Tab-separated table of N, CA and C in Angstrom:
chain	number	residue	atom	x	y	z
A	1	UNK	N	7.068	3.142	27.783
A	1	UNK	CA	7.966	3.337	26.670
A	1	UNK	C	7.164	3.283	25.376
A	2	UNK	N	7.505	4.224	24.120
A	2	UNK	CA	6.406	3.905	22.968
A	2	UNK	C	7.063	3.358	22.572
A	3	UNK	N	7.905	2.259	22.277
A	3	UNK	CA	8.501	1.532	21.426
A	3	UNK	C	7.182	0.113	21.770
A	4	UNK	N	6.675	-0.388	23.257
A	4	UNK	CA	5.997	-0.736	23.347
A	4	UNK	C	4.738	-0.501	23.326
A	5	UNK	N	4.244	0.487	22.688
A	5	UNK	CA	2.971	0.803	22.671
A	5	UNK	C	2.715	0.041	21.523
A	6	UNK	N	0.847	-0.758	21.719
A	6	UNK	CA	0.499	-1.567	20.388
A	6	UNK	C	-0.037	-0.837	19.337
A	7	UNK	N	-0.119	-1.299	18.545
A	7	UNK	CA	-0.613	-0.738	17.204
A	7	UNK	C	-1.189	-0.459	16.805
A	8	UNK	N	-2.563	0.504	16.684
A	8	UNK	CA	-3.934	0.658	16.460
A	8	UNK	C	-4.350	0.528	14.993
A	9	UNK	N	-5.409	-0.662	14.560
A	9	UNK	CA	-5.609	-0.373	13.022
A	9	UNK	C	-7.248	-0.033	13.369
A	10	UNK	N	-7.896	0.669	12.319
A	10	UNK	CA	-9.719	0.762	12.298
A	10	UNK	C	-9.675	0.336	10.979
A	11	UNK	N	-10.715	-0.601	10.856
A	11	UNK	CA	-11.151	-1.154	10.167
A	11	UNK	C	-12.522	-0.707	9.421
A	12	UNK	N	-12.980	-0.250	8.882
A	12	UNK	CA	-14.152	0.718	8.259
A	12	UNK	C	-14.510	-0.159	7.448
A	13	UNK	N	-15.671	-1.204	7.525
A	13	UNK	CA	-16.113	-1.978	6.218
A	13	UNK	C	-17.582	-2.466	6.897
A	14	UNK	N	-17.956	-2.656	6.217
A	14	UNK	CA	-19.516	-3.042	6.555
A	14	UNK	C	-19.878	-4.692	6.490
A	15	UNK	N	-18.945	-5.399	5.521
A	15	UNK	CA	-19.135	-6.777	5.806
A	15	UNK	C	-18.273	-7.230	6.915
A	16	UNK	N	-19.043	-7.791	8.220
A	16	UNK	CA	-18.562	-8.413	9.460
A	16	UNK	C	-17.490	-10.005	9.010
A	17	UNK	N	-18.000	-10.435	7.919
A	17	UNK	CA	-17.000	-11.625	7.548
A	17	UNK	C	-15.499	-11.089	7.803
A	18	UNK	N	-15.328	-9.952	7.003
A	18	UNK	CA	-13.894	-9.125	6.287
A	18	UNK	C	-13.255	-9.194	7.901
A	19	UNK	N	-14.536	-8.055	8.624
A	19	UNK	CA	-13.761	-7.399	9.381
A	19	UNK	C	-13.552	-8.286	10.324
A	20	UNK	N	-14.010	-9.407	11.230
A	20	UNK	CA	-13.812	-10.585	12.413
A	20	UNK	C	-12.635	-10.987	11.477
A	21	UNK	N	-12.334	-11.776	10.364
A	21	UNK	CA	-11.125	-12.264	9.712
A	21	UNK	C	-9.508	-11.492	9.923
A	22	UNK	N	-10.206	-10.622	9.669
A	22	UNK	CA	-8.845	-9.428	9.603
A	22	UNK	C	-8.820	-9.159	11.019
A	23	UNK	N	-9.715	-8.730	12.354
A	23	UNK	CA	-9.294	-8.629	13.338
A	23	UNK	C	-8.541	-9.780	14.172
A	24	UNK	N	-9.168	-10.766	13.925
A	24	UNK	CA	-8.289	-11.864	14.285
A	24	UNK	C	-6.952	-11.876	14.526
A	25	UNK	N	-6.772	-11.968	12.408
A	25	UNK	CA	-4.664	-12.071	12.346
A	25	UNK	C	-4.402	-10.838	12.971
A	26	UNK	N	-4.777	-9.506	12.837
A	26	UNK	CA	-4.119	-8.706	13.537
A	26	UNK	C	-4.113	-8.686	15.133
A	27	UNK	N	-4.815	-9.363	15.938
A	27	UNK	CA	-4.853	-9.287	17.521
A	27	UNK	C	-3.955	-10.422	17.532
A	28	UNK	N	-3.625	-11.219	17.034
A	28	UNK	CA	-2.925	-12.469	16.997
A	28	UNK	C	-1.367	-11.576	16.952
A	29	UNK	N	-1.391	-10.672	16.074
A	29	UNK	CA	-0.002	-10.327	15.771
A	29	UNK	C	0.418	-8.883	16.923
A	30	UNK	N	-0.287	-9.029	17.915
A	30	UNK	CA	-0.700	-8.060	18.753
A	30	UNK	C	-1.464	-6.587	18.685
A	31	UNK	N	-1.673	-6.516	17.917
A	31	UNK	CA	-2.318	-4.819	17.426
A	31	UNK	C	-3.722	-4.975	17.886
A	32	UNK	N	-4.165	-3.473	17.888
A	32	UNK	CA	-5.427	-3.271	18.709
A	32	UNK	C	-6.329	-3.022	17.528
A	33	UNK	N	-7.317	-3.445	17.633
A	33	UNK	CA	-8.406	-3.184	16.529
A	33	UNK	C	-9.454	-2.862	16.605
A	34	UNK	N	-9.667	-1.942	15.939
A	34	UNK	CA	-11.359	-0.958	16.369
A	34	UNK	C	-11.959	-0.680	14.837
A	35	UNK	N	-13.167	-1.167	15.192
A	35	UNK	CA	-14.308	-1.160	13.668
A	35	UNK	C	-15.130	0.311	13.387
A	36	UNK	N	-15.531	0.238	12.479
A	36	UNK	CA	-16.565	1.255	12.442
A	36	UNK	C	-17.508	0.473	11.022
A	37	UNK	N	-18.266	0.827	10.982
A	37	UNK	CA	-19.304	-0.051	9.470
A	37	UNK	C	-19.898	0.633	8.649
A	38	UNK	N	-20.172	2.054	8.550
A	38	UNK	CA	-20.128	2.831	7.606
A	38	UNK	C	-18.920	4.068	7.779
A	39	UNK	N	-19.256	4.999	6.855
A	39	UNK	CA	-18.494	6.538	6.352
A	39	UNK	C	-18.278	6.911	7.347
A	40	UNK	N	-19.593	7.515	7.928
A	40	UNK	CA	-19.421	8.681	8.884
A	40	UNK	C	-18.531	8.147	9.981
A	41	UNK	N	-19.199	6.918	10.965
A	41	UNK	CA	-18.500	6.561	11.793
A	41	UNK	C	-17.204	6.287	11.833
A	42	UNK	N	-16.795	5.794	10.817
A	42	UNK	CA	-15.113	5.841	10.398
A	42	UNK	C	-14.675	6.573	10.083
A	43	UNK	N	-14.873	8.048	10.104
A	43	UNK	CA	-14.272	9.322	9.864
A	43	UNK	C	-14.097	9.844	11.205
A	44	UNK	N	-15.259	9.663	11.944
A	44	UNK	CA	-15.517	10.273	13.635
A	44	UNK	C	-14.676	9.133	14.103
A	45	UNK	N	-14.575	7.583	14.028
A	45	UNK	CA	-13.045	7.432	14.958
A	45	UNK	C	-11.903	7.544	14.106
A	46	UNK	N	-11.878	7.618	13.372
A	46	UNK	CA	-10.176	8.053	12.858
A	46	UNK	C	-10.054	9.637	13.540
A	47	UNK	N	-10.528	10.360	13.366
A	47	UNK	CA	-10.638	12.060	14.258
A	47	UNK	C	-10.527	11.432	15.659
A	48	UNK	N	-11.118	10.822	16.652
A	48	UNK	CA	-11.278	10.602	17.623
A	48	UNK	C	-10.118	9.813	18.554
A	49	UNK	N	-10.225	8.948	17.327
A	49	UNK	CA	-8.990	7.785	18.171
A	49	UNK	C	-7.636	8.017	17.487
A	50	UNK	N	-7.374	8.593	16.300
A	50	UNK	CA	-6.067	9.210	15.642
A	50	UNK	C	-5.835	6.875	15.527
A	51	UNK	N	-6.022	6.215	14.665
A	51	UNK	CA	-5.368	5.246	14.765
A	51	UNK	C	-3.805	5.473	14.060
A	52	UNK	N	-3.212	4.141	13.988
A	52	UNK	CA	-1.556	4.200	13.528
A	52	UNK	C	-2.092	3.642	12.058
A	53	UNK	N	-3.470	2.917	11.715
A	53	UNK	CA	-3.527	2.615	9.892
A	53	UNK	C	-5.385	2.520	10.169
A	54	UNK	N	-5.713	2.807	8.904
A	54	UNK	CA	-6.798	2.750	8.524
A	54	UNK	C	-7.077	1.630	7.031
A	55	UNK	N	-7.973	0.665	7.191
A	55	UNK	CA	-8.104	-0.061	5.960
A	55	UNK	C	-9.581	0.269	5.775
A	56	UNK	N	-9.846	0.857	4.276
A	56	UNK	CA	-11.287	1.468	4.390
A	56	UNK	C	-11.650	1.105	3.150
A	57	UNK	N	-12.794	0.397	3.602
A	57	UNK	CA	-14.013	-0.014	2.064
A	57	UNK	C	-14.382	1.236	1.224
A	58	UNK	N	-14.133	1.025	-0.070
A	58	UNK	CA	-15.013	2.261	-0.911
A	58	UNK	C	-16.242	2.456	-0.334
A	59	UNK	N	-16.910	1.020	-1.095
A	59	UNK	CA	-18.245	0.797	-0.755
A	59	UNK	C	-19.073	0.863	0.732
A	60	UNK	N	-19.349	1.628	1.059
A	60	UNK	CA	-19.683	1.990	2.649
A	60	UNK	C	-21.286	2.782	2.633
A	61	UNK	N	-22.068	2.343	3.459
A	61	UNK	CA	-23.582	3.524	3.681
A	61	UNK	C	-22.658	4.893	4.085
A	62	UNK	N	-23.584	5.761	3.643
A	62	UNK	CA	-23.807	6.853	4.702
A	62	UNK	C	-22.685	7.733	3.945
A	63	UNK	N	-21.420	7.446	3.607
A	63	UNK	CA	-19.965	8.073	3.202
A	63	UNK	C	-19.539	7.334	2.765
A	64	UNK	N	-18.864	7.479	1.416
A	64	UNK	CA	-18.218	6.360	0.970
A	64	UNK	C	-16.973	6.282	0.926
A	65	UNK	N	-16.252	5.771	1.086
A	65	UNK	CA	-14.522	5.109	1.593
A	65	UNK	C	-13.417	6.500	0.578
A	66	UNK	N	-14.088	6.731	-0.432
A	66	UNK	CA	-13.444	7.688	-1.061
A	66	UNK	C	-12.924	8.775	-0.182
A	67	UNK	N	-14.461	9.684	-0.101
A	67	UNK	CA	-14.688	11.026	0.739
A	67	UNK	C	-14.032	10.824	1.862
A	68	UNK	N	-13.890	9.968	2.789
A	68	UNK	CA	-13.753	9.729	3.970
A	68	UNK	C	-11.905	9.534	4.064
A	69	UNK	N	-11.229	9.272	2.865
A	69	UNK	CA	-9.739	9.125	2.771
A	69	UNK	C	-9.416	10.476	2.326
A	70	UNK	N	-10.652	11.271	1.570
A	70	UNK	CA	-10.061	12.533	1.055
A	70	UNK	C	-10.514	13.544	2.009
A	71	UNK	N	-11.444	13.501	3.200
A	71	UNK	CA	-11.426	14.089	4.304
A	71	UNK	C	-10.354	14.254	5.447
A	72	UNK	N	-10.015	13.188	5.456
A	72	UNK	CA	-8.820	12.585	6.217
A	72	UNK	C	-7.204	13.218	5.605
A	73	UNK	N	-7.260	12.940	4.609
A	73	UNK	CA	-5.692	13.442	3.945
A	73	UNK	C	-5.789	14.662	3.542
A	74	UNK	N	-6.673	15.223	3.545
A	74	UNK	CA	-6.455	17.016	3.235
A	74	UNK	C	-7.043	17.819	4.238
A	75	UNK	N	-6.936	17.011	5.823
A	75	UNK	CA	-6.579	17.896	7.241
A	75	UNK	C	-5.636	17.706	7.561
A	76	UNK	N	-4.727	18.632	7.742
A	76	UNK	CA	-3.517	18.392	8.519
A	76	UNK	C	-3.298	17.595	9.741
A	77	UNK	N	-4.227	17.750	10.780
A	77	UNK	CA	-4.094	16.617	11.888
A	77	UNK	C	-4.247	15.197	11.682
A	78	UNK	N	-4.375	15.050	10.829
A	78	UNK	CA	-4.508	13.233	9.808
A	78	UNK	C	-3.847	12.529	9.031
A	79	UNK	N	-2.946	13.604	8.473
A	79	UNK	CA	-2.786	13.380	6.985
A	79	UNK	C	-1.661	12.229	7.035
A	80	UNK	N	-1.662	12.089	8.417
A	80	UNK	CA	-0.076	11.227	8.396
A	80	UNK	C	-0.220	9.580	8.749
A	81	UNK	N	-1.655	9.807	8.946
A	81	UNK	CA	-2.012	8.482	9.041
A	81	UNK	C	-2.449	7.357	7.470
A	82	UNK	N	-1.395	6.206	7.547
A	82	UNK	CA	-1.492	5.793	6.445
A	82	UNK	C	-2.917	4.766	6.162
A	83	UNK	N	-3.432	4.995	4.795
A	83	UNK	CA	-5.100	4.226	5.199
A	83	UNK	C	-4.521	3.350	3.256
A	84	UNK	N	-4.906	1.998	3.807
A	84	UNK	CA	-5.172	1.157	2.534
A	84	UNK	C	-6.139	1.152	2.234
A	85	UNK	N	-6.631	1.304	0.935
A	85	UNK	CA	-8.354	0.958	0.487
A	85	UNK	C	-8.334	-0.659	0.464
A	86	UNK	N	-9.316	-1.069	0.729
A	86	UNK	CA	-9.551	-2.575	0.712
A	86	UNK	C	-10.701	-2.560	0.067
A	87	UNK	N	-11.475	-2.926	-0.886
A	87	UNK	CA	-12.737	-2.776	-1.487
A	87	UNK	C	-13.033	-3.612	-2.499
A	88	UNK	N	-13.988	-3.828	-2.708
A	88	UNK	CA	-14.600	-4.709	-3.810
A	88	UNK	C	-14.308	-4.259	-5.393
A	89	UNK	N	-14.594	-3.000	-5.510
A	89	UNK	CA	-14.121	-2.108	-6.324
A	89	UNK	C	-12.532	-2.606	-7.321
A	90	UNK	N	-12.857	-3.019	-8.657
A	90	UNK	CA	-11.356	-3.442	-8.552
A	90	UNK	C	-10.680	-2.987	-10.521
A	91	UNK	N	-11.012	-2.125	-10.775
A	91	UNK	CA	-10.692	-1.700	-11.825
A	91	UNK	C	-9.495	-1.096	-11.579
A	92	UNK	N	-9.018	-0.566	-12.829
A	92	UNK	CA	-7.822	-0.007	-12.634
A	92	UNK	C	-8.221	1.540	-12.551
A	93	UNK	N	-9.444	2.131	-12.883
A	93	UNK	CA	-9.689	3.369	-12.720
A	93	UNK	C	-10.013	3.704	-10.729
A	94	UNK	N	-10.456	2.707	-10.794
A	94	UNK	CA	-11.017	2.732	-9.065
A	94	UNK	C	-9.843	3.118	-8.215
A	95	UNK	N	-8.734	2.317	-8.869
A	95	UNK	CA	-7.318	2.050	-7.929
A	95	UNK	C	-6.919	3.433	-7.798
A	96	UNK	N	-7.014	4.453	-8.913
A	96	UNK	CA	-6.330	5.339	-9.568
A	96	UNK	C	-7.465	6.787	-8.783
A	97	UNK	N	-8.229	6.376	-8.366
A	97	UNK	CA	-9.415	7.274	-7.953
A	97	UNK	C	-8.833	7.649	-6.738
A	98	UNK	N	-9.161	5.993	-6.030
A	98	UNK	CA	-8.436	5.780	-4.368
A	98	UNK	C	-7.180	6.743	-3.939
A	99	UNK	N	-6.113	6.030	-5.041
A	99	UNK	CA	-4.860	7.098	-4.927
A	99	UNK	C	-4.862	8.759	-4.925
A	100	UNK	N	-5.499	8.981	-5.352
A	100	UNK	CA	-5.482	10.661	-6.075
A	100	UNK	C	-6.660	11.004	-4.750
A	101	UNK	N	-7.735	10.111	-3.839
A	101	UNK	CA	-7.875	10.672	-2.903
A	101	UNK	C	-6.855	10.330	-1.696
A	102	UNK	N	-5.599	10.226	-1.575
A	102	UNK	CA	-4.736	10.125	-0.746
A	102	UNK	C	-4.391	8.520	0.111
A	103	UNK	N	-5.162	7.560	-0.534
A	103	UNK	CA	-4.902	6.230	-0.029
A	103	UNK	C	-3.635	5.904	-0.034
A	104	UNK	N	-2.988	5.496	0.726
A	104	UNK	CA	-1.408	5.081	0.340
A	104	UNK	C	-1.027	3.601	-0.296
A	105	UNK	N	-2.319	3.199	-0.082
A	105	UNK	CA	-2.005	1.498	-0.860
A	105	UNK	C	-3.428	1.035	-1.187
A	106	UNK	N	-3.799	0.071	-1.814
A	106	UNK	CA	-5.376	0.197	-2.474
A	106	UNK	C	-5.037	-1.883	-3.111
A	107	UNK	N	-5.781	-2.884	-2.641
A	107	UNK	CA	-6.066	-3.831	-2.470
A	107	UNK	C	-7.283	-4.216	-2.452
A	108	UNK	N	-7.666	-5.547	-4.006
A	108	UNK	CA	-9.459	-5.422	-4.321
A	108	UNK	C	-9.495	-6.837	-3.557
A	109	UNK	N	-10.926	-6.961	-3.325
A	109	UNK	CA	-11.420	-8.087	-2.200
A	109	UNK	C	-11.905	-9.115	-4.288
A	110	UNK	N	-11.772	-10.401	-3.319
A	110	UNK	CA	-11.417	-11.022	-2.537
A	110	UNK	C	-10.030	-10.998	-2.559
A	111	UNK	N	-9.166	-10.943	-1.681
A	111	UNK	CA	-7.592	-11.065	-1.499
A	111	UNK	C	-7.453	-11.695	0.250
A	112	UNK	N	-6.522	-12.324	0.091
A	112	UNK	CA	-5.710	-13.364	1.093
A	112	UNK	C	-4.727	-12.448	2.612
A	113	UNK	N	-4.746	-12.741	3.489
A	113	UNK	CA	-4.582	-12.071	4.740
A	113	UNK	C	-3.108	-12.151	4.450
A	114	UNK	N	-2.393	-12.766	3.667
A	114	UNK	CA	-0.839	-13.130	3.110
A	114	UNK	C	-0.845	-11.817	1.961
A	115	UNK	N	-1.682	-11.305	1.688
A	115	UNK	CA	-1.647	-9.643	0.868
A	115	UNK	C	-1.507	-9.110	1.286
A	116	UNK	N	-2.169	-8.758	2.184
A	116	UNK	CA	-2.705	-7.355	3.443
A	116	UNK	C	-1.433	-7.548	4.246
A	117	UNK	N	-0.963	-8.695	5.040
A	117	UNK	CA	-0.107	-8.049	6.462
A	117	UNK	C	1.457	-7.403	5.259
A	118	UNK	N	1.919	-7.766	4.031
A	118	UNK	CA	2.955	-7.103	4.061
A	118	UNK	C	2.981	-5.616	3.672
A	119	UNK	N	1.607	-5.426	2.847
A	119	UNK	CA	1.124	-3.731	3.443
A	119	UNK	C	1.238	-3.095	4.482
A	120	UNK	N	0.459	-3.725	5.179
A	120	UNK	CA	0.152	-3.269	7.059
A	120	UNK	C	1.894	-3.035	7.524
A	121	UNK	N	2.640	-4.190	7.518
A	121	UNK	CA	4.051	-3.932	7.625
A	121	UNK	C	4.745	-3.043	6.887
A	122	UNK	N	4.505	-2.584	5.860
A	122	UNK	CA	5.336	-1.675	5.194
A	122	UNK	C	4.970	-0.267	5.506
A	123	UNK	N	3.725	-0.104	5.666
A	123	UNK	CA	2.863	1.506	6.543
A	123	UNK	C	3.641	1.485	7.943
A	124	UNK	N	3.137	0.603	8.494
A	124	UNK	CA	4.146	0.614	10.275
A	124	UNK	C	4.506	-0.362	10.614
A	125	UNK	N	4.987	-1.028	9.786
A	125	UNK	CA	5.874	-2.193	10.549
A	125	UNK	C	5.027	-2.971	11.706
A	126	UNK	N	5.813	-4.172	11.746
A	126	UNK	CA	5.324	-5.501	12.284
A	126	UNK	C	5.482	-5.287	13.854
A	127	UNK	N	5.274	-6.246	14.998
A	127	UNK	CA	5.385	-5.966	16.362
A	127	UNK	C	5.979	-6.880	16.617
């Protein structure tokens, strides 16, 4: 039944602190979680694995979190997947960058796992 199917988030960030923290509460809250640590690779599994959310660092080697949301939202086979920026990055021009490349929600580090899940819930809901 897909009502029971779990939740796939990818996590695209290069600091392992962020991403073990955040995989945690989310396997706790049942969802499946798959990393990638720079650009490229988090473009090749979002294409690959189609997740249900993407939370993606600006700041990334190789591709940076921008390109990689504006790759993603201006293919049609993607575009429906909702991706929060999570990033260090925290101006109000940055926020405004993120958006206009198709991020649907945009959150600067350091921020509290009590920020993030009512995002995550409002993109696809809780389990």
């Amino acid at each position: 039944m897909a009502a029971d199917k779990k939740k796939t988030v990818l996590i695209v960030d290069s600091e392992e602190e962020v991403v073990s923290a955040v995989t945690e509460r989310l396997e706790k809250r049942g969802m499946n979680v798959i990393g990638a640590a720079d650009g490229i690779q988090g473009l090749n599994m979002a294409r690959s694995k189609s997740p249900d959310l993407i939370l993606l660092e600006v700041l990334l080697p190789k591709l940076d979190g921008y390109h990689v949301c504006r790759l993603l939202k201006f293919d049609q086979r993607f575009r429906q997947i909702p991706i929060i920026i999570v990033t260090a990055k925290r101006s109000e021009r940055d926020e405004k960058v993120g958006l206009e490349a198709g991020a649907d929600k945009f959150l600067s580090k350091p921020f509290k796992i009590s920020q993030l899940l009512p995002l995550i819930d409002e993109l696809i809901g809780s389990e």
